[in-house]
């Protein structure tokens, strides 16, 4: 017999919530992404445990996309099951996001950024999750062929239809973001948020994108803030056989990415973290959040304990000028 879930009454006692740009929306400093480990090939009980643990810690934001799985679509189905059985009474406390842009189904309307694809994809996502609306809907990547005006007009239409409360973009460069924000502003649906990759080892957003977001009044939520696990203890003793880097077909972290130079920096960063009373992962998340434009960091997890560890950053979110300088010196190496 399954126990009826009741959320922890103290779930809001310690989590920090940051305003997203110049909007009225606040996100938890730590949000949970369902990119990996929530698909149809994964264990539902473990996914449920992670989702409920997150919410009990005050993590109110759950980030999905149409193609998350595997197989594609199954992460949304998993989330829908847990929403239906456990989290439905708390729907108004949750910020649920999804995206469309990458390949989802065959034919000319199954990816990129046309009005046809974006609206069809969101309708499918809502059905999989059992929702009337999502809180944030993202265009997942810019489309080189569809006019940007069409993609942004579609986001505006989606908000006006009530299928999303806010809209965002992901993986857009600085100038593309400026144009997208201008178009959305002219339509009356402001750009809420950008979801870029950002970590100590991946700092491209600092070359203009964060400035563009500030000008537009939009916020950011960083994905891969732990550099696919490189900014944790996971690879300090070699490459575990069950890790992403060990998989020859992995499109993400490769064995060649784990260089001795990077590992030397990771060891030095771990010492900074130890002196702060943090884990290396906690330091890496804190470093990303030091930017006022970044409202939240997106963490991934394979077990509930990792979520508890990462959420622990809220007790020590301030980096001193000396610590920032020391970290910068390590990264310059």
mmCIF file of C-alpha atoms in Angstrom:
data_model
loop_
_atom_site.group_PDB
_atom_site.id
_atom_site.type_symbol
_atom_site.label_atom_id
_atom_site.label_comp_id
_atom_site.label_asym_id
_atom_site.label_seq_id
_atom_site.Cartn_x
_atom_site.Cartn_y
_atom_site.Cartn_z
ATOM 1 C CA UNK A 1 0.000 0.000 0.000
ATOM 2 C CA UNK A 2 1.452 3.369 -1.033
ATOM 3 C CA UNK A 3 1.592 6.006 1.685
ATOM 4 C CA UNK A 4 -0.234 9.229 0.849
ATOM 5 C CA UNK A 5 2.385 11.924 0.358
ATOM 6 C CA UNK A 6 2.236 14.985 2.562
ATOM 7 C CA UNK A 7 4.803 17.692 1.890
ATOM 8 C CA UNK A 8 7.167 18.713 4.669
ATOM 9 C CA UNK A 9 5.580 21.617 6.551
ATOM 10 C CA UNK A 10 9.018 23.244 6.861
ATOM 11 C CA UNK A 11 9.826 23.107 3.156
ATOM 12 C CA UNK A 12 10.091 26.889 2.840
ATOM 13 C CA UNK A 13 12.157 27.475 5.967
ATOM 14 C CA UNK A 14 15.632 27.424 4.406
ATOM 15 C CA UNK A 15 15.401 27.585 0.603
ATOM 16 C CA UNK A 16 16.312 30.941 -0.965
ATOM 17 C CA UNK A 17 14.071 32.336 -3.719
ATOM 18 C CA UNK A 18 15.401 34.825 -6.266
ATOM 19 C CA UNK A 19 13.424 37.169 -8.496
ATOM 20 C CA UNK A 20 13.761 36.434 -12.230
ATOM 21 C CA UNK A 21 14.887 39.626 -13.935
ATOM 22 C CA UNK A 22 12.317 42.398 -13.570
ATOM 23 C CA UNK A 23 9.379 39.979 -13.404
ATOM 24 C CA UNK A 24 7.152 39.052 -10.501
ATOM 25 C CA UNK A 25 8.321 35.433 -10.538
ATOM 26 C CA UNK A 26 10.782 33.996 -8.041
ATOM 27 C CA UNK A 27 12.659 30.728 -8.493
ATOM 28 C CA UNK A 28 14.408 28.621 -5.864
ATOM 29 C CA UNK A 29 18.192 29.071 -5.899
ATOM 30 C CA UNK A 30 18.366 25.353 -6.769
ATOM 31 C CA UNK A 31 15.986 23.853 -9.349
ATOM 32 C CA UNK A 32 15.693 20.227 -10.439
ATOM 33 C CA UNK A 33 16.191 19.268 -14.080
ATOM 34 C CA UNK A 34 14.749 16.039 -15.455
ATOM 35 C CA UNK A 35 17.204 15.759 -18.364
ATOM 36 C CA UNK A 36 18.578 12.409 -17.155
ATOM 37 C CA UNK A 37 17.347 9.622 -14.829
ATOM 38 C CA UNK A 38 13.609 10.304 -15.157
ATOM 39 C CA UNK A 39 12.952 8.479 -18.434
ATOM 40 C CA UNK A 40 11.034 5.340 -19.242
ATOM 41 C CA UNK A 41 14.221 3.295 -18.904
ATOM 42 C CA UNK A 42 14.653 4.499 -15.303
ATOM 43 C CA UNK A 43 13.011 3.337 -12.084
ATOM 44 C CA UNK A 44 9.777 5.189 -11.298
ATOM 45 C CA UNK A 45 10.174 4.761 -7.531
ATOM 46 C CA UNK A 46 13.597 6.442 -7.615
ATOM 47 C CA UNK A 47 12.278 9.285 -9.781
ATOM 48 C CA UNK A 48 9.390 9.764 -7.354
ATOM 49 C CA UNK A 49 11.769 9.782 -4.393
ATOM 50 C CA UNK A 50 13.923 12.464 -6.039
ATOM 51 C CA UNK A 51 10.964 14.672 -6.966
ATOM 52 C CA UNK A 52 9.375 14.500 -3.517
ATOM 53 C CA UNK A 53 12.704 15.002 -1.758
ATOM 54 C CA UNK A 54 13.277 18.093 -3.864
ATOM 55 C CA UNK A 55 9.881 19.571 -3.030
ATOM 56 C CA UNK A 56 10.348 18.832 0.671
ATOM 57 C CA UNK A 57 13.560 20.896 0.472
ATOM 58 C CA UNK A 58 11.710 23.870 -1.006
ATOM 59 C CA UNK A 59 12.737 23.145 -4.598
ATOM 60 C CA UNK A 60 9.559 24.264 -6.327
ATOM 61 C CA UNK A 61 10.866 24.417 -9.904
ATOM 62 C CA UNK A 62 10.998 21.323 -12.113
ATOM 63 C CA UNK A 63 12.490 21.710 -15.584
ATOM 64 C CA UNK A 64 11.630 19.401 -18.484
ATOM 65 C CA UNK A 65 11.672 19.301 -22.286
ATOM 66 C CA UNK A 66 9.696 17.389 -24.894
ATOM 67 C CA UNK A 67 12.655 15.135 -25.764
ATOM 68 C CA UNK A 68 13.854 14.273 -22.249
ATOM 69 C CA UNK A 69 13.938 10.547 -21.531
ATOM 70 C CA UNK A 70 14.951 8.210 -22.958
ATOM 71 C CA UNK A 71 12.775 7.496 -24.827
ATOM 72 C CA UNK A 72 11.820 11.048 -25.820
ATOM 73 C CA UNK A 73 8.726 12.241 -23.972
ATOM 74 C CA UNK A 74 9.049 9.751 -21.145
ATOM 75 C CA UNK A 75 10.450 12.195 -18.578
ATOM 76 C CA UNK A 76 7.282 14.252 -18.965
ATOM 77 C CA UNK A 77 5.234 11.079 -18.580
ATOM 78 C CA UNK A 78 7.131 10.181 -15.406
ATOM 79 C CA UNK A 79 6.625 13.660 -14.014
ATOM 80 C CA UNK A 80 2.935 13.465 -14.903
ATOM 81 C CA UNK A 81 2.561 10.225 -12.949
ATOM 82 C CA UNK A 82 4.157 11.695 -9.811
ATOM 83 C CA UNK A 83 2.129 14.872 -10.205
ATOM 84 C CA UNK A 84 -1.057 12.849 -10.437
ATOM 85 C CA UNK A 85 -0.316 10.579 -7.454
ATOM 86 C CA UNK A 86 1.535 12.945 -5.111
ATOM 87 C CA UNK A 87 2.030 16.564 -6.141
ATOM 88 C CA UNK A 88 -1.341 17.538 -7.637
ATOM 89 C CA UNK A 89 -2.565 19.169 -4.390
ATOM 90 C CA UNK A 90 0.516 21.417 -4.554
ATOM 91 C CA UNK A 91 0.238 22.440 -8.222
ATOM 92 C CA UNK A 92 -0.041 26.146 -7.420
ATOM 93 C CA UNK A 93 3.215 25.956 -5.439
ATOM 94 C CA UNK A 94 5.120 24.520 -8.405
ATOM 95 C CA UNK A 95 6.884 26.133 -11.348
ATOM 96 C CA UNK A 96 6.878 23.588 -14.170
ATOM 97 C CA UNK A 97 8.725 24.290 -17.404
ATOM 98 C CA UNK A 98 9.131 22.484 -20.681
ATOM 99 C CA UNK A 99 10.763 23.189 -24.043
ATOM 100 C CA UNK A 100 10.636 22.454 -27.750
ATOM 101 C CA UNK A 101 13.299 22.879 -30.393
ATOM 102 C CA UNK A 102 15.222 19.637 -30.754
ATOM 103 C CA UNK A 103 14.140 16.589 -32.777
ATOM 104 C CA UNK A 104 10.981 14.990 -31.429
ATOM 105 C CA UNK A 105 9.152 13.216 -34.283
ATOM 106 C CA UNK A 106 9.798 12.432 -37.979
ATOM 107 C CA UNK A 107 8.942 14.725 -40.830
ATOM 108 C CA UNK A 108 9.380 18.448 -41.450
ATOM 109 C CA UNK A 109 7.328 19.556 -38.424
ATOM 110 C CA UNK A 110 9.119 17.599 -35.693
ATOM 111 C CA UNK A 111 11.890 19.996 -34.653
ATOM 112 C CA UNK A 112 13.301 23.547 -34.787
ATOM 113 C CA UNK A 113 11.060 26.602 -34.404
ATOM 114 C CA UNK A 114 8.032 26.832 -36.670
ATOM 115 C CA UNK A 115 4.648 27.794 -35.259
ATOM 116 C CA UNK A 116 3.392 24.358 -36.358
ATOM 117 C CA UNK A 117 6.070 22.514 -34.362
ATOM 118 C CA UNK A 118 6.097 24.657 -31.221
ATOM 119 C CA UNK A 119 2.349 24.584 -30.648
ATOM 120 C CA UNK A 120 2.014 20.899 -31.532
ATOM 121 C CA UNK A 121 4.883 20.017 -29.205
ATOM 122 C CA UNK A 122 3.470 21.962 -26.272
ATOM 123 C CA UNK A 123 0.073 20.344 -26.739
ATOM 124 C CA UNK A 124 1.761 16.928 -26.584
ATOM 125 C CA UNK A 125 3.761 17.936 -23.487
ATOM 126 C CA UNK A 126 0.654 19.130 -21.653
ATOM 127 C CA UNK A 127 -1.074 15.826 -22.429
ATOM 128 C CA UNK A 128 1.895 13.762 -21.218
ATOM 129 C CA UNK A 129 2.076 15.661 -17.932
ATOM 130 C CA UNK A 130 -1.668 15.967 -17.419
ATOM 131 C CA UNK A 131 -1.504 19.764 -17.213
ATOM 132 C CA UNK A 132 -3.678 22.601 -18.458
ATOM 133 C CA UNK A 133 -0.672 24.919 -18.638
ATOM 134 C CA UNK A 134 3.036 25.110 -17.893
ATOM 135 C CA UNK A 135 4.553 27.971 -15.968
ATOM 136 C CA UNK A 136 7.436 28.512 -18.429
ATOM 137 C CA UNK A 137 7.683 27.412 -22.050
ATOM 138 C CA UNK A 138 11.048 27.688 -23.816
ATOM 139 C CA UNK A 139 12.173 27.699 -27.388
ATOM 140 C CA UNK A 140 15.004 25.226 -26.849
ATOM 141 C CA UNK A 141 17.383 26.408 -29.586
ATOM 142 C CA UNK A 142 17.395 29.025 -32.354
ATOM 143 C CA UNK A 143 16.224 27.919 -35.773
ATOM 144 C CA UNK A 144 18.518 29.028 -38.636
ATOM 145 C CA UNK A 145 15.712 28.782 -41.211
ATOM 146 C CA UNK A 146 12.483 29.885 -39.515
ATOM 147 C CA UNK A 147 12.223 33.684 -39.129
ATOM 148 C CA UNK A 148 12.835 34.661 -35.516
ATOM 149 C CA UNK A 149 9.642 36.718 -35.695
ATOM 150 C CA UNK A 150 7.612 33.554 -36.299
ATOM 151 C CA UNK A 151 9.101 31.708 -33.340
ATOM 152 C CA UNK A 152 8.644 34.674 -30.988
ATOM 153 C CA UNK A 153 5.103 35.402 -32.231
ATOM 154 C CA UNK A 154 4.327 31.780 -31.429
ATOM 155 C CA UNK A 155 5.618 32.185 -27.868
ATOM 156 C CA UNK A 156 3.419 35.263 -27.526
ATOM 157 C CA UNK A 157 0.434 33.310 -28.848
ATOM 158 C CA UNK A 158 1.109 30.481 -26.391
ATOM 159 C CA UNK A 159 0.985 32.877 -23.439
ATOM 160 C CA UNK A 160 -2.180 34.552 -24.735
ATOM 161 C CA UNK A 161 -3.809 31.140 -25.199
ATOM 162 C CA UNK A 162 -3.207 30.336 -21.510
ATOM 163 C CA UNK A 163 -0.995 27.332 -22.219
ATOM 164 C CA UNK A 164 2.030 28.992 -20.547
ATOM 165 C CA UNK A 165 2.347 31.794 -18.021
ATOM 166 C CA UNK A 166 5.816 32.922 -19.127
ATOM 167 C CA UNK A 167 8.191 32.230 -22.004
ATOM 168 C CA UNK A 168 11.919 31.800 -22.309
ATOM 169 C CA UNK A 169 14.663 30.796 -24.708
ATOM 170 C CA UNK A 170 17.620 28.455 -24.389
ATOM 171 C CA UNK A 171 20.972 28.165 -26.156
ATOM 172 C CA UNK A 172 20.576 31.532 -27.902
ATOM 173 C CA UNK A 173 23.651 33.741 -28.398
ATOM 174 C CA UNK A 174 23.790 37.325 -27.156
ATOM 175 C CA UNK A 175 22.665 39.055 -30.365
ATOM 176 C CA UNK A 176 19.940 36.480 -31.066
ATOM 177 C CA UNK A 177 18.723 37.008 -27.511
ATOM 178 C CA UNK A 178 18.625 40.779 -27.968
ATOM 179 C CA UNK A 179 16.526 40.430 -31.116
ATOM 180 C CA UNK A 180 14.213 37.883 -29.508
ATOM 181 C CA UNK A 181 13.702 40.093 -26.458
ATOM 182 C CA UNK A 182 12.938 43.122 -28.632
ATOM 183 C CA UNK A 183 10.365 41.203 -30.673
ATOM 184 C CA UNK A 184 8.653 39.807 -27.583
ATOM 185 C CA UNK A 185 8.587 43.228 -25.949
ATOM 186 C CA UNK A 186 6.931 44.715 -29.018
ATOM 187 C CA UNK A 187 4.271 42.003 -28.840
ATOM 188 C CA UNK A 188 3.576 42.645 -25.157
ATOM 189 C CA UNK A 189 4.917 39.343 -23.813
ATOM 190 C CA UNK A 190 8.291 40.036 -22.173
ATOM 191 C CA UNK A 191 11.134 37.548 -22.314
ATOM 192 C CA UNK A 192 11.234 36.106 -18.804
ATOM 193 C CA UNK A 193 14.312 33.923 -18.808
ATOM 194 C CA UNK A 194 17.207 32.413 -20.742
ATOM 195 C CA UNK A 195 18.534 28.925 -19.988
ATOM 196 C CA UNK A 196 22.224 28.736 -20.989
ATOM 197 C CA UNK A 197 24.970 26.312 -20.068
ATOM 198 C CA UNK A 198 27.227 27.992 -17.505
ATOM 199 C CA UNK A 199 29.916 26.727 -15.174
ATOM 200 C CA UNK A 200 33.440 27.498 -13.993
ATOM 201 C CA UNK A 201 34.716 25.664 -17.087
ATOM 202 C CA UNK A 202 32.133 27.090 -19.511
ATOM 203 C CA UNK A 203 31.881 30.866 -19.219
ATOM 204 C CA UNK A 204 30.614 31.944 -22.632
ATOM 205 C CA UNK A 205 27.637 33.785 -21.118
ATOM 206 C CA UNK A 206 30.012 36.352 -19.615
ATOM 207 C CA UNK A 207 30.918 37.594 -23.121
ATOM 208 C CA UNK A 208 27.773 39.646 -23.595
ATOM 209 C CA UNK A 209 24.770 37.426 -22.901
ATOM 210 C CA UNK A 210 24.372 38.354 -19.226
ATOM 211 C CA UNK A 211 24.566 42.045 -20.156
ATOM 212 C CA UNK A 212 21.857 41.599 -22.801
ATOM 213 C CA UNK A 213 19.607 39.869 -20.273
ATOM 214 C CA UNK A 214 20.116 42.685 -17.770
ATOM 215 C CA UNK A 215 19.178 45.253 -20.402
ATOM 216 C CA UNK A 216 16.082 43.272 -21.350
ATOM 217 C CA UNK A 217 14.990 42.753 -17.755
ATOM 218 C CA UNK A 218 15.252 38.984 -18.144
ATOM 219 C CA UNK A 219 16.888 36.482 -15.824
ATOM 220 C CA UNK A 220 18.943 33.344 -16.345
ATOM 221 C CA UNK A 221 18.855 29.789 -15.067
ATOM 222 C CA UNK A 222 22.105 27.896 -15.614
ATOM 223 C CA UNK A 223 22.203 24.309 -16.787
ATOM 224 C CA UNK A 224 25.238 22.014 -16.442
ATOM 225 C CA UNK A 225 26.631 24.178 -13.602
ATOM 226 C CA UNK A 226 28.751 21.193 -12.518
ATOM 227 C CA UNK A 227 30.243 20.747 -16.018
ATOM 228 C CA UNK A 228 28.603 17.325 -16.485
ATOM 229 C CA UNK A 229 30.027 16.138 -13.162
ATOM 230 C CA UNK A 230 33.584 17.357 -13.723
ATOM 231 C CA UNK A 231 33.143 19.886 -10.902
ATOM 232 C CA UNK A 232 32.461 17.142 -8.361
ATOM 233 C CA UNK A 233 34.584 14.434 -6.747
ATOM 234 C CA UNK A 234 33.440 11.927 -9.356
ATOM 235 C CA UNK A 235 36.499 11.967 -11.630
ATOM 236 C CA UNK A 236 39.299 12.720 -9.189
ATOM 237 C CA UNK A 237 40.217 9.027 -8.834
ATOM 238 C CA UNK A 238 39.779 8.094 -12.492
ATOM 239 C CA UNK A 239 36.750 7.565 -14.733
ATOM 240 C CA UNK A 240 34.106 5.334 -13.114
ATOM 241 C CA UNK A 241 32.702 2.690 -15.440
ATOM 242 C CA UNK A 242 29.126 3.836 -14.781
ATOM 243 C CA UNK A 243 29.847 7.499 -15.536
ATOM 244 C CA UNK A 244 28.813 9.499 -18.610
ATOM 245 C CA UNK A 245 32.436 9.931 -19.650
ATOM 246 C CA UNK A 246 32.924 6.157 -19.732
ATOM 247 C CA UNK A 247 30.216 5.708 -22.365
ATOM 248 C CA UNK A 248 31.766 5.773 -25.855
ATOM 249 C CA UNK A 249 28.505 7.025 -27.399
ATOM 250 C CA UNK A 250 27.990 9.887 -24.934
ATOM 251 C CA UNK A 251 27.301 13.138 -26.808
ATOM 252 C CA UNK A 252 28.233 15.112 -23.722
ATOM 253 C CA UNK A 253 31.236 14.680 -21.424
ATOM 254 C CA UNK A 254 34.036 12.752 -23.169
ATOM 255 C CA UNK A 255 37.105 11.032 -21.764
ATOM 256 C CA UNK A 256 39.203 13.600 -23.615
ATOM 257 C CA UNK A 257 37.475 16.413 -21.692
ATOM 258 C CA UNK A 258 38.895 15.117 -18.416
ATOM 259 C CA UNK A 259 42.429 16.453 -18.780
ATOM 260 C CA UNK A 260 45.104 16.488 -16.113
ATOM 261 C CA UNK A 261 45.067 20.286 -16.279
ATOM 262 C CA UNK A 262 41.374 20.391 -15.410
ATOM 263 C CA UNK A 263 41.757 17.780 -12.689
ATOM 264 C CA UNK A 264 44.561 19.831 -11.131
ATOM 265 C CA UNK A 265 42.215 22.830 -11.040
ATOM 266 C CA UNK A 266 39.425 20.706 -9.589
ATOM 267 C CA UNK A 267 41.710 19.567 -6.751
ATOM 268 C CA UNK A 268 42.582 23.177 -5.911
ATOM 269 C CA UNK A 269 38.936 24.198 -6.065
ATOM 270 C CA UNK A 270 38.088 21.340 -3.732
ATOM 271 C CA UNK A 271 40.481 22.824 -1.190
ATOM 272 C CA UNK A 272 38.681 26.183 -1.409
ATOM 273 C CA UNK A 273 35.394 24.371 -0.884
ATOM 274 C CA UNK A 274 36.773 22.478 2.127
ATOM 275 C CA UNK A 275 37.856 25.714 3.766
ATOM 276 C CA UNK A 276 34.319 27.065 3.267
ATOM 277 C CA UNK A 277 32.751 23.944 4.751
ATOM 278 C CA UNK A 278 31.270 23.001 1.377
ATOM 279 C CA UNK A 279 31.560 20.139 -1.058
ATOM 280 C CA UNK A 280 33.170 20.882 -4.414
ATOM 281 C CA UNK A 281 29.742 20.674 -6.082
ATOM 282 C CA UNK A 282 28.311 23.170 -3.606
ATOM 283 C CA UNK A 283 31.141 25.613 -4.314
ATOM 284 C CA UNK A 284 30.608 25.311 -8.071
ATOM 285 C CA UNK A 285 26.884 26.052 -7.704
ATOM 286 C CA UNK A 286 27.537 28.964 -5.356
ATOM 287 C CA UNK A 287 30.022 30.434 -7.855
ATOM 288 C CA UNK A 288 27.419 30.414 -10.668
ATOM 289 C CA UNK A 289 24.805 32.013 -8.407
ATOM 290 C CA UNK A 290 27.126 34.906 -7.508
ATOM 291 C CA UNK A 291 25.909 36.617 -10.691
ATOM 292 C CA UNK A 292 22.763 38.602 -9.868
ATOM 293 C CA UNK A 293 21.334 37.827 -13.321
ATOM 294 C CA UNK A 294 21.342 34.096 -12.494
ATOM 295 C CA UNK A 295 18.183 33.396 -10.512
ATOM 296 C CA UNK A 296 18.695 29.639 -10.208
ATOM 297 C CA UNK A 297 20.985 26.733 -11.002
ATOM 298 C CA UNK A 298 19.607 23.566 -12.584
ATOM 299 C CA UNK A 299 20.910 20.414 -10.991
ATOM 300 C CA UNK A 300 20.572 16.870 -12.236
ATOM 301 C CA UNK A 301 20.504 13.874 -9.938
ATOM 302 C CA UNK A 302 20.459 10.097 -9.924
ATOM 303 C CA UNK A 303 19.502 9.762 -6.260
ATOM 304 C CA UNK A 304 17.851 11.848 -3.569
ATOM 305 C CA UNK A 305 21.040 12.280 -1.550
ATOM 306 C CA UNK A 306 22.607 14.348 -4.324
ATOM 307 C CA UNK A 307 19.658 16.742 -4.209
ATOM 308 C CA UNK A 308 20.009 17.154 -0.454
ATOM 309 C CA UNK A 309 23.723 17.858 -0.838
ATOM 310 C CA UNK A 310 23.239 20.442 -3.578
ATOM 311 C CA UNK A 311 20.367 22.168 -1.778
ATOM 312 C CA UNK A 312 22.734 22.654 1.157
ATOM 313 C CA UNK A 313 24.317 25.617 -0.631
ATOM 314 C CA UNK A 314 21.582 27.910 0.683
ATOM 315 C CA UNK A 315 23.298 28.079 4.069
ATOM 316 C CA UNK A 316 26.441 29.641 2.563
ATOM 317 C CA UNK A 317 25.704 31.540 -0.643
ATOM 318 C CA UNK A 318 28.149 34.406 -0.187
ATOM 319 C CA UNK A 319 31.624 34.356 -1.737
ATOM 320 C CA UNK A 320 34.100 36.920 -0.427
ATOM 321 C CA UNK A 321 36.144 39.050 -2.824
ATOM 322 C CA UNK A 322 39.231 37.132 -1.730
ATOM 323 C CA UNK A 323 37.578 33.791 -2.464
ATOM 324 C CA UNK A 324 36.431 34.976 -5.900
ATOM 325 C CA UNK A 325 39.970 36.188 -6.674
ATOM 326 C CA UNK A 326 41.461 32.910 -5.525
ATOM 327 C CA UNK A 327 39.008 30.909 -7.663
ATOM 328 C CA UNK A 328 39.741 33.098 -10.698
ATOM 329 C CA UNK A 329 43.464 32.520 -10.253
ATOM 330 C CA UNK A 330 42.886 28.753 -10.129
ATOM 331 C CA UNK A 331 40.733 28.811 -13.257
ATOM 332 C CA UNK A 332 43.289 30.865 -15.149
ATOM 333 C CA UNK A 333 45.818 28.271 -14.027
#
